Amino acid sequence: MTFQELQPKVTAITLNNSLSRDEKLLSVCQLLNENIEYYNWVGFYFANHDSKTLHLGPYVGAETDHTVIPFGKGICGQVAVSNNNFVVPDVAAQDNYIACSFTVKSEIVVPLFVNGENIGQIDIDSHVIDPFTEADERFLEFVNQEIAKTFTI
C-alpha cells in the first residue's frame, strides 16, 4: 500500500471516537507495520520533560528493553533534544546508537509536536539497510500531525 493510500486510513483511526488514544496509537502502529514491508518495528515514545526521559508508548514488533531513554542517548534521545527528524541508513555506522536487536539495520525517528512542543516521537526500525527516503519522512510527519490532534481538543 502506498503512503497516499495509507493517509486516509491513518486519519480514520485518529478520528475513531470509540478508541482510546493508546488504542489509536497501537492501531496506527499495526497499520504501518502490516502495510509497509520494511517497517519492522513501529512505536511511540513520549517525553517527560521534568526527568528528561522518553517513555515507551504503544508499539508493534519485537519486545524491547528500552522502555525509558534519557534525552540525548541513542537516536530517539537525540531527536528529543534536536526536535528534528533523524534517519539512520545503517545503524552499524552510528556512534550514539542503542542496539535493540541484531536484526535492526536502519532507523527513522520523527518528532511529535503538540502546540509547538516536542511531546514524543514515532520510531521505526527496519531489517533492511537504507530503506528510508524523504517520502517516509513526509509520511511520518503527516502521521504525527494526525496523532497530535488526539492530544488537543
CSV table of C-alpha atoms in Angstrom, one decimal:
chain,number,residue,atom,x,y,z
A,1,MET,CA,0.0,0.0,0.0
A,2,THR,CA,1.3,3.4,-0.9
A,3,PHE,CA,1.8,6.3,1.6
A,4,GLN,CA,-1.0,8.1,-0.2
A,5,GLU,CA,-3.4,5.2,0.2
A,6,LEU,CA,-2.4,4.9,3.9
A,7,GLN,CA,-3.0,8.6,4.8
A,8,PRO,CA,-6.9,8.3,4.9
A,9,LYS,CA,-6.6,5.1,6.9
A,10,VAL,CA,-4.4,6.9,9.5
A,11,THR,CA,-6.9,9.8,9.7
A,12,ALA,CA,-9.8,7.4,10.1
A,13,ILE,CA,-8.1,5.7,13.0
A,14,THR,CA,-7.4,9.0,14.8
A,15,LEU,CA,-11.0,10.2,14.3
A,16,ASN,CA,-12.5,6.9,15.7
A,17,ASN,CA,-14.1,8.1,18.9
A,18,SER,CA,-14.7,4.5,20.1
A,19,LEU,CA,-11.0,4.0,20.6
A,20,SER,CA,-8.8,5.4,23.5
A,21,ARG,CA,-5.7,7.4,22.5
A,22,ASP,CA,-3.5,4.4,23.2
A,23,GLU,CA,-5.7,2.2,21.1
A,24,LYS,CA,-5.5,4.7,18.3
A,25,LEU,CA,-1.7,4.8,18.6
A,26,LEU,CA,-1.5,1.0,18.6
A,27,SER,CA,-3.8,0.8,15.6
A,28,VAL,CA,-1.6,3.2,13.7
A,29,CYS,CA,1.5,1.1,14.6
A,30,GLN,CA,-0.3,-2.0,13.3
A,31,LEU,CA,-1.4,-0.3,10.1
A,32,LEU,CA,2.1,0.8,9.3
A,33,ASN,CA,3.8,-2.4,10.3
A,34,GLU,CA,1.4,-4.5,8.2
A,35,ASN,CA,1.4,-2.4,5.1
A,36,ILE,CA,5.0,-1.1,4.7
A,37,GLU,CA,7.3,-4.1,4.2
A,38,TYR,CA,10.4,-2.5,5.6
A,39,TYR,CA,8.7,-1.1,8.8
A,40,ASN,CA,9.7,-4.0,11.1
A,41,TRP,CA,9.2,-2.2,14.5
A,42,VAL,CA,6.8,0.7,14.8
A,43,GLY,CA,6.3,2.6,18.1
A,44,PHE,CA,5.9,5.8,20.0
A,45,TYR,CA,8.0,7.3,22.8
A,46,PHE,CA,6.7,10.1,24.9
A,47,ALA,CA,8.8,12.8,26.7
A,48,ASN,CA,8.9,13.5,30.4
A,49,HIS,CA,10.5,17.0,30.3
A,50,ASP,CA,10.9,17.1,34.1
A,51,SER,CA,13.1,14.0,34.2
A,52,LYS,CA,14.4,14.5,30.6
A,53,THR,CA,13.5,11.0,29.6
A,54,LEU,CA,11.5,9.3,26.9
A,55,HIS,CA,9.0,6.6,27.9
A,56,LEU,CA,7.8,3.8,25.6
A,57,GLY,CA,4.2,4.0,24.5
A,58,PRO,CA,2.2,1.7,22.2
A,59,TYR,CA,4.3,-0.3,19.7
A,60,VAL,CA,4.3,-3.3,17.4
A,61,GLY,CA,7.3,-5.5,16.9
A,62,ALA,CA,9.8,-7.4,18.9
A,63,GLU,CA,9.9,-6.7,22.6
A,64,THR,CA,12.4,-4.0,23.7
A,65,ASP,CA,14.2,-3.4,26.9
A,66,HIS,CA,14.4,0.3,26.0
A,67,THR,CA,11.3,1.4,27.9
A,68,VAL,CA,13.0,4.6,29.2
A,69,ILE,CA,15.6,6.5,27.2
A,70,PRO,CA,17.5,9.6,28.5
A,71,PHE,CA,17.3,12.7,26.4
A,72,GLY,CA,20.5,12.8,24.2
A,73,LYS,CA,21.0,9.0,24.3
A,74,GLY,CA,20.5,7.0,21.1
A,75,ILE,CA,18.6,8.1,18.1
A,76,CYS,CA,15.4,8.7,20.0
A,77,GLY,CA,17.1,10.6,22.7
A,78,GLN,CA,18.9,12.8,20.2
A,79,VAL,CA,15.6,13.7,18.5
A,80,ALA,CA,14.2,14.7,21.9
A,81,VAL,CA,16.9,17.3,22.1
A,82,SER,CA,17.2,18.4,18.4
A,83,ASN,CA,13.5,18.4,17.5
A,84,ASN,CA,14.5,17.2,14.0
A,85,ASN,CA,13.9,14.1,12.1
A,86,PHE,CA,16.7,11.6,12.2
A,87,VAL,CA,17.3,9.0,9.5
A,88,VAL,CA,20.0,6.4,10.1
A,89,PRO,CA,20.6,4.4,6.9
A,90,ASP,CA,23.0,1.9,8.7
A,91,VAL,CA,22.9,1.7,12.5
A,92,ALA,CA,26.3,-0.1,12.5
A,93,ALA,CA,27.8,3.2,11.3
A,94,GLN,CA,26.1,5.3,14.0
A,95,ASP,CA,28.2,6.1,17.2
A,96,ASN,CA,25.3,7.1,19.5
A,97,TYR,CA,23.1,4.2,18.7
A,98,ILE,CA,21.3,2.0,21.3
A,99,ALA,CA,21.2,-1.5,19.8
A,100,CYS,CA,17.8,-3.1,20.1
A,101,SER,CA,18.4,-6.3,18.1
A,102,PHE,CA,21.0,-7.6,15.7
A,103,THR,CA,18.2,-7.7,13.1
A,104,VAL,CA,17.8,-3.9,13.1
A,105,LYS,CA,19.8,-2.4,10.2
A,106,SER,CA,18.3,1.1,10.0
A,107,GLU,CA,16.0,3.5,11.9
A,108,ILE,CA,14.0,6.6,11.3
A,109,VAL,CA,12.7,8.8,14.2
A,110,VAL,CA,10.3,11.8,13.6
A,111,PRO,CA,9.3,14.1,16.5
A,112,LEU,CA,5.7,14.6,17.5
A,113,PHE,CA,4.7,18.2,18.2
A,114,VAL,CA,1.6,19.4,20.1
A,115,ASN,CA,1.1,23.1,20.2
A,116,GLY,CA,4.8,23.6,19.2
A,117,GLU,CA,6.2,21.3,21.9
A,118,ASN,CA,8.0,18.1,21.2
A,119,ILE,CA,6.0,15.7,23.3
A,120,GLY,CA,7.4,12.5,21.8
A,121,GLN,CA,8.2,10.7,18.6
A,122,ILE,CA,7.4,7.9,16.2
A,123,ASP,CA,10.3,5.4,15.9
A,124,ILE,CA,10.6,2.9,13.1
A,125,ASP,CA,13.2,0.1,12.9
A,126,SER,CA,13.9,-1.8,9.7
A,127,HIS,CA,15.7,-5.1,9.0
A,128,VAL,CA,16.9,-3.5,5.7
A,129,ILE,CA,19.9,-1.2,5.2
A,130,ASP,CA,19.0,2.3,3.9
A,131,PRO,CA,15.3,1.9,3.0
A,132,PHE,CA,14.0,5.3,4.2
A,133,THR,CA,13.5,8.2,1.8
A,134,GLU,CA,12.2,11.7,2.0
A,135,ALA,CA,8.8,10.2,1.2
A,136,ASP,CA,9.0,8.2,4.5
A,137,GLU,CA,9.8,11.4,6.4
A,138,ARG,CA,6.9,13.4,4.9
A,139,PHE,CA,4.5,10.5,5.5
A,140,LEU,CA,5.6,10.1,9.1
A,141,GLU,CA,5.3,13.9,9.6
A,142,PHE,CA,1.7,13.5,8.4
A,143,VAL,CA,1.1,10.6,10.8
A,144,ASN,CA,2.4,12.7,13.7
A,145,GLN,CA,0.2,15.6,12.7
A,146,GLU,CA,-2.8,13.4,12.8
A,147,ILE,CA,-1.7,11.8,16.1
A,148,ALA,CA,-1.2,15.3,17.6
A,149,LYS,CA,-4.9,16.0,17.0
A,150,THR,CA,-5.7,13.3,19.6
A,151,PHE,CA,-3.9,15.4,22.2
A,152,THR,CA,-5.8,18.6,21.5
A,153,ILE,CA,-9.4,19.5,21.7
